[in-house]
Structures are given as structure tokens and as C-alpha cells.
PDB file of C-alpha atoms in Angstrom:
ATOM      1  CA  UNK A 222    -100.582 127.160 -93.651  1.00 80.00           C
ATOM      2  CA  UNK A 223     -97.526 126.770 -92.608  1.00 85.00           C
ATOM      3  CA  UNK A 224     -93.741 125.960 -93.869  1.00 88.00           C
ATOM      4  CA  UNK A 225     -93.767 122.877 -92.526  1.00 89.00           C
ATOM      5  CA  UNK A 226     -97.629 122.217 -93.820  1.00 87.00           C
ATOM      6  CA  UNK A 227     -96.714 123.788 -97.350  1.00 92.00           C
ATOM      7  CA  UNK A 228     -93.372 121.150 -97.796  1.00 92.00           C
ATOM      8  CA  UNK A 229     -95.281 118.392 -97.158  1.00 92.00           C
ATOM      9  CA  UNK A 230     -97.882 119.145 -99.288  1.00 91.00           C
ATOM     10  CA  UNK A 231     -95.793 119.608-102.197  1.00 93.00           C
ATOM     11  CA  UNK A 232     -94.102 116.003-101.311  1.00 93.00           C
ATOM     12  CA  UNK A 233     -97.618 114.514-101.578  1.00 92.00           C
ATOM     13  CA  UNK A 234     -98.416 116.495-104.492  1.00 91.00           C
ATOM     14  CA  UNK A 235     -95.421 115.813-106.557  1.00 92.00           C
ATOM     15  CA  UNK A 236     -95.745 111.978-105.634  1.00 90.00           C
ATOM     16  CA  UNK A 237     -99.454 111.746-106.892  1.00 90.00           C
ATOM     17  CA  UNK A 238     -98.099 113.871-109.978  1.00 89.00           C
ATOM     18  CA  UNK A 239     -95.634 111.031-110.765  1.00 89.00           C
ATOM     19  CA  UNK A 240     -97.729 108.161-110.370  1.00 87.00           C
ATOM     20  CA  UNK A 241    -100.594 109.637-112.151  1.00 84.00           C
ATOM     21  CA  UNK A 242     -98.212 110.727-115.030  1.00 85.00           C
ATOM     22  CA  UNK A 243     -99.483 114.079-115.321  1.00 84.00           C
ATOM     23  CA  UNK A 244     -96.755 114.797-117.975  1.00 84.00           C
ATOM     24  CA  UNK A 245     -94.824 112.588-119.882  1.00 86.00           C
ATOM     25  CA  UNK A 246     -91.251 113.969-118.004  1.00 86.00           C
ATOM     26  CA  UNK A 247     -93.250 113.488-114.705  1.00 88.00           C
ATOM     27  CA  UNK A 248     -93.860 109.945-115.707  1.00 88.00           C
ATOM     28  CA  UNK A 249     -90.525 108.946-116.617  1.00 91.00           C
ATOM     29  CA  UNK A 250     -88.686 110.901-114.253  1.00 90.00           C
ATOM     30  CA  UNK A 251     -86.417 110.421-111.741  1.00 90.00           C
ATOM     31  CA  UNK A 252     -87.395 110.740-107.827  1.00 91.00           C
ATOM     32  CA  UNK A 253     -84.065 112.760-107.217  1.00 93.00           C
ATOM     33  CA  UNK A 254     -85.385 115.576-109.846  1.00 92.00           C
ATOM     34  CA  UNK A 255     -88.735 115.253-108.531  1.00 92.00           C
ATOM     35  CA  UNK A 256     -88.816 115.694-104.817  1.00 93.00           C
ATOM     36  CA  UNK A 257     -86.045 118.384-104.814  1.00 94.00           C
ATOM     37  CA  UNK A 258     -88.075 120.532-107.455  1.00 92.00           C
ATOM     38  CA  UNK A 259     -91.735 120.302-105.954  1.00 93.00           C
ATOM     39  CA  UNK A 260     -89.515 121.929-102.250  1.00 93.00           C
ATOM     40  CA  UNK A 261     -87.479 124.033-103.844  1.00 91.00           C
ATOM     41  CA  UNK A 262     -90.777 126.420-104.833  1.00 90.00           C
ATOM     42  CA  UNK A 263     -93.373 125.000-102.263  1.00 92.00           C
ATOM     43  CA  UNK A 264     -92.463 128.227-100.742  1.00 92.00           C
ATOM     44  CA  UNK A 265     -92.007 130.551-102.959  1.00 90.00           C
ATOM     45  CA  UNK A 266     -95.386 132.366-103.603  1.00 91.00           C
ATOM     46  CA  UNK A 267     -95.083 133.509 -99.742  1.00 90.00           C
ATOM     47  CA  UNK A 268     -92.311 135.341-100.918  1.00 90.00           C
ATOM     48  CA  UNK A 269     -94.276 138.491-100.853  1.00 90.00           C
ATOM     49  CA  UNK A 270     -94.387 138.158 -96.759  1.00 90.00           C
ATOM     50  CA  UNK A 271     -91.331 139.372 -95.152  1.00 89.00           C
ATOM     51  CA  UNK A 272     -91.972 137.378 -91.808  1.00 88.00           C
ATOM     52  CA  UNK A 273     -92.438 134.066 -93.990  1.00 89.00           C
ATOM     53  CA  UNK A 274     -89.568 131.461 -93.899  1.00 89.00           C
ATOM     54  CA  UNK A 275     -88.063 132.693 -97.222  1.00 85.00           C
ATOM     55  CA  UNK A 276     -89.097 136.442 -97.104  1.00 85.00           C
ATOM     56  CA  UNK A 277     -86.899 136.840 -94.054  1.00 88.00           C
ATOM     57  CA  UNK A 278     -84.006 134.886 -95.491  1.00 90.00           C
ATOM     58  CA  UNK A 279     -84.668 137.187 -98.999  1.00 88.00           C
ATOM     59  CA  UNK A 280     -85.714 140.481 -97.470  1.00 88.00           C
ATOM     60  CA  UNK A 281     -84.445 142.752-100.580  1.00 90.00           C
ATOM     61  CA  UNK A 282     -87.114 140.636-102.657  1.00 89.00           C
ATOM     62  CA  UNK A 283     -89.672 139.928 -99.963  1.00 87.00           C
ATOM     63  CA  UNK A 284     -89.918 143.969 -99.291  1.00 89.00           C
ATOM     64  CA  UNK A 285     -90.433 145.263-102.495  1.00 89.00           C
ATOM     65  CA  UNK A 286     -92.857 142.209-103.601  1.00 88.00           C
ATOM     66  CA  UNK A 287     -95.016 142.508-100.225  1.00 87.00           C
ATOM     67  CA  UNK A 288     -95.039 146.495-100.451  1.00 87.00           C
ATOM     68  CA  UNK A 289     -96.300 146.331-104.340  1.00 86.00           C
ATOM     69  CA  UNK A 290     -98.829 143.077-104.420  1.00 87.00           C
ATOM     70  CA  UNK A 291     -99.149 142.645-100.627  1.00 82.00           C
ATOM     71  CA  UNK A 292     -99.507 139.023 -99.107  1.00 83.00           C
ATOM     72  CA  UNK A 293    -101.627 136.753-101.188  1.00 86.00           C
ATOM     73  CA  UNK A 294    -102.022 138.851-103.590  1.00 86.00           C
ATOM     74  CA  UNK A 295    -100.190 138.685-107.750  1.00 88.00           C
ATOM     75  CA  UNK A 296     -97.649 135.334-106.128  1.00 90.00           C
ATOM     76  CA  UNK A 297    -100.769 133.423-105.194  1.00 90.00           C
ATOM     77  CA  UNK A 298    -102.861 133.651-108.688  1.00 90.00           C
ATOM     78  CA  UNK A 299    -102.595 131.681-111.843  1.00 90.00           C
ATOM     79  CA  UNK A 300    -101.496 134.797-113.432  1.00 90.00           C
ATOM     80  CA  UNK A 301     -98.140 134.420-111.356  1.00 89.00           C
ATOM     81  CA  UNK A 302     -98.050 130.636-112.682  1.00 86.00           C
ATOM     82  CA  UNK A 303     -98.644 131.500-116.367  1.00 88.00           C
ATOM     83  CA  UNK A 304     -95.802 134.724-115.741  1.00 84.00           C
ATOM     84  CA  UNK A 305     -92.994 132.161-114.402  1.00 77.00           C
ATOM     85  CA  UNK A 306     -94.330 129.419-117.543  1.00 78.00           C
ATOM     86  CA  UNK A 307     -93.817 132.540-120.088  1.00 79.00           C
ATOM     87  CA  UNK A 308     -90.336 133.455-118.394  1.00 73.00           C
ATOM     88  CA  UNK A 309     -88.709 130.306-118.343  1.00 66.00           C
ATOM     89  CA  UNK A 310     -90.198 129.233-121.881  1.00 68.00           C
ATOM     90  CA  UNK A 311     -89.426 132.666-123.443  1.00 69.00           C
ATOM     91  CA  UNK A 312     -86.308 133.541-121.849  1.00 65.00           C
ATOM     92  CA  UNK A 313     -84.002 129.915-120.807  1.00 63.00           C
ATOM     93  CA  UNK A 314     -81.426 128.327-123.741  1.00 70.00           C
ATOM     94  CA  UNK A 315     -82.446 125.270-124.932  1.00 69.00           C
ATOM     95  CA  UNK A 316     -79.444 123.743-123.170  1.00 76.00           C
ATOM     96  CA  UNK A 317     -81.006 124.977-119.880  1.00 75.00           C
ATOM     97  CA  UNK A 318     -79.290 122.684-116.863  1.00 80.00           C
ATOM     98  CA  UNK A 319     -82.294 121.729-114.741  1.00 80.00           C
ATOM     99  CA  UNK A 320     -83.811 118.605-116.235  1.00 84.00           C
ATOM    100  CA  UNK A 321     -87.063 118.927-117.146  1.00 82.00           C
ATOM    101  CA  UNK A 322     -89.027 116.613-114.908  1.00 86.00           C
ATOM    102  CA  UNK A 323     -87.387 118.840-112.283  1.00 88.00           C
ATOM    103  CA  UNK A 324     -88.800 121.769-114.092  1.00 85.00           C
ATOM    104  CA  UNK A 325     -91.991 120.391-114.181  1.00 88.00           C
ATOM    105  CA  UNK A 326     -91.435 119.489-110.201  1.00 91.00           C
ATOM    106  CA  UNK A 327     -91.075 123.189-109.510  1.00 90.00           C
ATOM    107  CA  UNK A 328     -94.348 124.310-110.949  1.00 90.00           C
ATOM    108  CA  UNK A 329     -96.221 121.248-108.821  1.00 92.00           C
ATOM    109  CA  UNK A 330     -94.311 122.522-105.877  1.00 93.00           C
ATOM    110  CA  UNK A 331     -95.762 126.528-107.124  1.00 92.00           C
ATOM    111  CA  UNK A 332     -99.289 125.004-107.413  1.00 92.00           C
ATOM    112  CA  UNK A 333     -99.073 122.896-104.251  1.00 93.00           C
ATOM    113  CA  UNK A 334     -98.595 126.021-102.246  1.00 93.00           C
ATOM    114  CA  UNK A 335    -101.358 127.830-103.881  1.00 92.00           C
ATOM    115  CA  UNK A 336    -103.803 124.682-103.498  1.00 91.00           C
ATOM    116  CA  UNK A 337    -102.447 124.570 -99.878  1.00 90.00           C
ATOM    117  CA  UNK A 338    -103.644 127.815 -98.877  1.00 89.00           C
ATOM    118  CA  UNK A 339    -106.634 127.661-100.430  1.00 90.00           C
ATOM    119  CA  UNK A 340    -107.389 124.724 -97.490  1.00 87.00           C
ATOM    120  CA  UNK A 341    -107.336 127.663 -95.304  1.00 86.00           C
ATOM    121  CA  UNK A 342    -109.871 130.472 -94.325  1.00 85.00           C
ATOM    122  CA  UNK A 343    -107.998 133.576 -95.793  1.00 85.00           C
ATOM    123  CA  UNK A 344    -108.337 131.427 -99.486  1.00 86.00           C
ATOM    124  CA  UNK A 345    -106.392 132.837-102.157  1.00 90.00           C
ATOM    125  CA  UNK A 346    -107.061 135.571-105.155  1.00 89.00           C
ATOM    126  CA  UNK A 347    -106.898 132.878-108.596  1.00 87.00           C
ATOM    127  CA  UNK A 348    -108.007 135.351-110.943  1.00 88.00           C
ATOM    128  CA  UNK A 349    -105.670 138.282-108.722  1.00 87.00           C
ATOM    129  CA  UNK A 350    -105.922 141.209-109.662  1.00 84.00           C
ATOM    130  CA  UNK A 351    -110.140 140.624-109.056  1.00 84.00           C
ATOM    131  CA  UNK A 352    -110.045 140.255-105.226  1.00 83.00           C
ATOM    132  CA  UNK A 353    -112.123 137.166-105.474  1.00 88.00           C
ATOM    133  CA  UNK A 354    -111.038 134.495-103.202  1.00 88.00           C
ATOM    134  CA  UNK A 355    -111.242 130.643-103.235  1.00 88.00           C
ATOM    135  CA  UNK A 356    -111.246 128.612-100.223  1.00 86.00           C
ATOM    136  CA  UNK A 357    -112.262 125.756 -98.969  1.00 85.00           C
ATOM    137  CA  UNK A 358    -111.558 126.451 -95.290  1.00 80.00           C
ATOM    138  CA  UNK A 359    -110.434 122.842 -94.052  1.00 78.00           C
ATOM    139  CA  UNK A 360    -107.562 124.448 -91.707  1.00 74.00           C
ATOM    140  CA  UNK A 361    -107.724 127.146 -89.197  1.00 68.00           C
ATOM    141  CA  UNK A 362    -104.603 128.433 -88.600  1.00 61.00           C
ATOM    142  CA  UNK A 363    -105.337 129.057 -84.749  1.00 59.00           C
ATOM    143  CA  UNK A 364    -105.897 125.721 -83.642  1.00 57.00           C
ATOM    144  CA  UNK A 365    -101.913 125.442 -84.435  1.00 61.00           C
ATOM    145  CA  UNK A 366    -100.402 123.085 -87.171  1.00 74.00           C
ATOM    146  CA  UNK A 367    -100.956 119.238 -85.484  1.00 78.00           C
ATOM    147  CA  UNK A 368    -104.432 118.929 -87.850  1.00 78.00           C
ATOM    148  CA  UNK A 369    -102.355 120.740 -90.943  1.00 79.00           C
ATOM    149  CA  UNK A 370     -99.613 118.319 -89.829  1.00 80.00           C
ATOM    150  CA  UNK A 371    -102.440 114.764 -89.898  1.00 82.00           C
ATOM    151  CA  UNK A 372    -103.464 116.032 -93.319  1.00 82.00           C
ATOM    152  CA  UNK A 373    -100.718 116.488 -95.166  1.00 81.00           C
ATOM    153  CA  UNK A 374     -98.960 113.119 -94.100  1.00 86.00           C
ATOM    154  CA  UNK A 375    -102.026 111.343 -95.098  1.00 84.00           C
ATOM    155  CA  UNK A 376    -101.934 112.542 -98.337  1.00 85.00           C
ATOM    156  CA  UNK A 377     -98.495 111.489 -98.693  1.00 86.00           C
ATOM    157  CA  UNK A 378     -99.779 108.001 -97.805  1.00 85.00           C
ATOM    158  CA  UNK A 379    -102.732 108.242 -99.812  1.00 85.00           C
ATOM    159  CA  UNK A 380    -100.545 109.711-102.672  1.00 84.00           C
ATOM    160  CA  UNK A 381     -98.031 106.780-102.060  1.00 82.00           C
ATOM    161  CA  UNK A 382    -100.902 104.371-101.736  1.00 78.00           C
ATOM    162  CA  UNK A 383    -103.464 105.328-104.702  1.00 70.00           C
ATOM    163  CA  UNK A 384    -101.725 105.290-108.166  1.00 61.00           C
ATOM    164  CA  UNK A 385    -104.025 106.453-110.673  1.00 58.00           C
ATOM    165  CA  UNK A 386    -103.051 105.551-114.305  1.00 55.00           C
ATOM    166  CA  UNK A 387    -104.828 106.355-117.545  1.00 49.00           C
ATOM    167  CA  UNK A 388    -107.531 104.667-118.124  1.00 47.00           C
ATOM    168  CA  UNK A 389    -107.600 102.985-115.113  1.00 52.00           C
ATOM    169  CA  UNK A 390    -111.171 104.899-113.708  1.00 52.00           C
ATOM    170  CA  UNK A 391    -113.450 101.711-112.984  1.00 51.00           C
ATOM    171  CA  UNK A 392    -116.574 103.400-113.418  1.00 49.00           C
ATOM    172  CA  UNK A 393    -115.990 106.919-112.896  1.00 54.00           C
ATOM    173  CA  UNK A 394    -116.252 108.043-116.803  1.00 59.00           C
ATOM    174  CA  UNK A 395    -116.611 111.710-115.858  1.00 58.00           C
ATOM    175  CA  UNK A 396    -114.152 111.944-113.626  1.00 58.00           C
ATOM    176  CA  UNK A 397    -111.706 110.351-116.307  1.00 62.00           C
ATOM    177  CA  UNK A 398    -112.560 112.604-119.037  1.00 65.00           C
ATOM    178  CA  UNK A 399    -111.890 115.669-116.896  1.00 65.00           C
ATOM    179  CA  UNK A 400    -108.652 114.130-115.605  1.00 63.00           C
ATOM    180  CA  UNK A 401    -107.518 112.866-118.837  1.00 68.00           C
ATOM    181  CA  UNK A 402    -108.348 116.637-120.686  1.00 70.00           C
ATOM    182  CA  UNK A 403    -106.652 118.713-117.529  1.00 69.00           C
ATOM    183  CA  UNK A 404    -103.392 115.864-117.874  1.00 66.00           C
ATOM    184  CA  UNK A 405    -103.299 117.033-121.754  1.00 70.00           C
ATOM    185  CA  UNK A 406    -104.100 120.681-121.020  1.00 67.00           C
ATOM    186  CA  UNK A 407    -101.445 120.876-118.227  1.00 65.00           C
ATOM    187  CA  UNK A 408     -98.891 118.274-120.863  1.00 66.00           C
ATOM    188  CA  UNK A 409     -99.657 120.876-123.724  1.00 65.00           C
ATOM    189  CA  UNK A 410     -98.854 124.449-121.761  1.00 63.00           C
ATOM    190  CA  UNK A 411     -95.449 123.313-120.556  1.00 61.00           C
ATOM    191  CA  UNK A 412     -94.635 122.228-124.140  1.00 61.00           C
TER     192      UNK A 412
END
């Protein structure tokens, strides 16, 4: 996917966060945290590809990072997400400046790109370092960026559109229960 493809995602991902209150500080938060958060780190994990937008403007990282995980590899697995959760809960002061619905932002922006690029054929390693990888090939990067382009601004609208609240499932109990126990799992880690 591309830059352009991966910041748009994270805008629709970070809407439908909000409006389906996926954390309490999502809920309540303000737009200006939000937005800013999910595109600061929408691009991030492709930080371990020096020709990507931010491993060319961050070489001395990219370099290093691409030459010890490769692309896709550690940045693009859940054990990456759980690593930057530990970090920031074991190692920021309690008095930590960036508000915390814009914390909470950033890692929607993290898992955007990761749910992004597993939309494309090359999928991405989850459970890295098992070379397993999960895709749902939806985008081929050869055709160029118009369909990635179609997609992601529908899901803004449909994000903007369709605002899920609790308990609001009309019918779909299953659905709900999974939602409502993956909204308290994801509430309950960034505690």
C-alpha cells in the first residue's frame, strides 16, 4: 500500500474508533488529538524500508531496522504493538504531555497500517518471528493506487456514515459480543 493509501486509512480508522468508542479517551476525545495521532504513526511500521516515505527522511533508523528485521518483518507484528504498549507504559512519567486520546490515536494509526497491508498480496507476519503471513489480498499494488485510493475514501465515508454504539447491534448478537469483549480487551491493555 501506499503512503497516501496508509494515511487515509488511518483517518477512516481513527474516525470509526471514535464513534464506536473503542476506549473511553477515544470516546470523549477531542478530533484535534485524534486525527493528528492516528497520521503521525500510520507510517511508522514501514520504517524498516529505507525507500519508504519515512525511511528515507530517517535513514540512520530505517538502515539498521531494515538490515536486522528486514521489510515486514518484527514492525509489522503484534509483537511490535505490545513492545511500543510496554515502552510507553513502563518507561513515560505520569505527567507525560501527549493527551491520552492522542496516545490511544497513535496505536490506531500503528494498527491501521498493519491492517492496511494485510489488504495486500505480500500480507504481513502477526505472530513475526513465525513467517506466517495474513492477507486478504484486496489490492494489487501493480494496478497503481486509484482502487487503493476508491477504498480508503469510502471507508472514510462509511466510517463517517455508520456510527456503531454499544448495544446498538439490531440483531447481530454475535457480532456484539465479540465487539463488545475486543472494545474491553483493547480498553483493558492500554490501562
Amino acid at each position: 500500500m501506499t503512503a497516501e493509501g496508509h494515511l487515509l486509512f488511518s483517518v477512516a480508522c481513527a474516525i470509526f474508533a471514535k464513534n464506536a468508542e473503542l476506549t473511553p479517551a477515544l470516546a470523549s476525545g477531542d478530533w484535534w488529538h485524534i486525527i493528528p495521532g492516528a497520521l503521525l504513526t500510520a507510517l511508522l511500521p514501514d520504517i524498516d524500508h529505507p525507500k519508504s516515505v519515512l525511511g528515507q527522511r530517517l535513514r540512520w533508523i530505517s538502515g539498521p531496522v531494515a538490515r536486522a528485521f528486514g521489510h515486514r518483518g518484527f514492525t509489522h507484528s503484534l509483537l511490535a504493538i505490545v513492545a511500543v504498549i510496554c515502552f510507553i507504559r513502563l518507561q513515560l512519567p505520569a505527567d507525560w504531555p501527549i493527551p491520552t486520546d492522542a496516545y490511544h490515536a497513535m496505536l490506531i494509526g500503528y494498527l491501521s497500517h498493519i491492517m492496511a497491508d494485510m489488504l495486500t498480496s505480500a500480507g504481513v507476519p502477526l505472530l513475526w518471528p513465525c513467517r506466517w503471513r495474513f492477507r486478504l489480498p484486496l489490492l494489487n499494488s501493480q494496478k497503481g493506487n486509484q482502487l487503493e485510493r476508491v477504498l480508503c475514501l469510502a471507508l472514510i465515508g462509511f466510517s463517517l456514515y455508520h456510527t456503531p454504539r454499544a448495544g446498538a447491534c439490531y440483531g447481530y448478537e454475535q457480532a456484539c459480543r465479540w465487539y463488545d469483549s475486543a472494545r474491553s480487551q483493547f480498553s483493558q491493555l492500554l490501562r
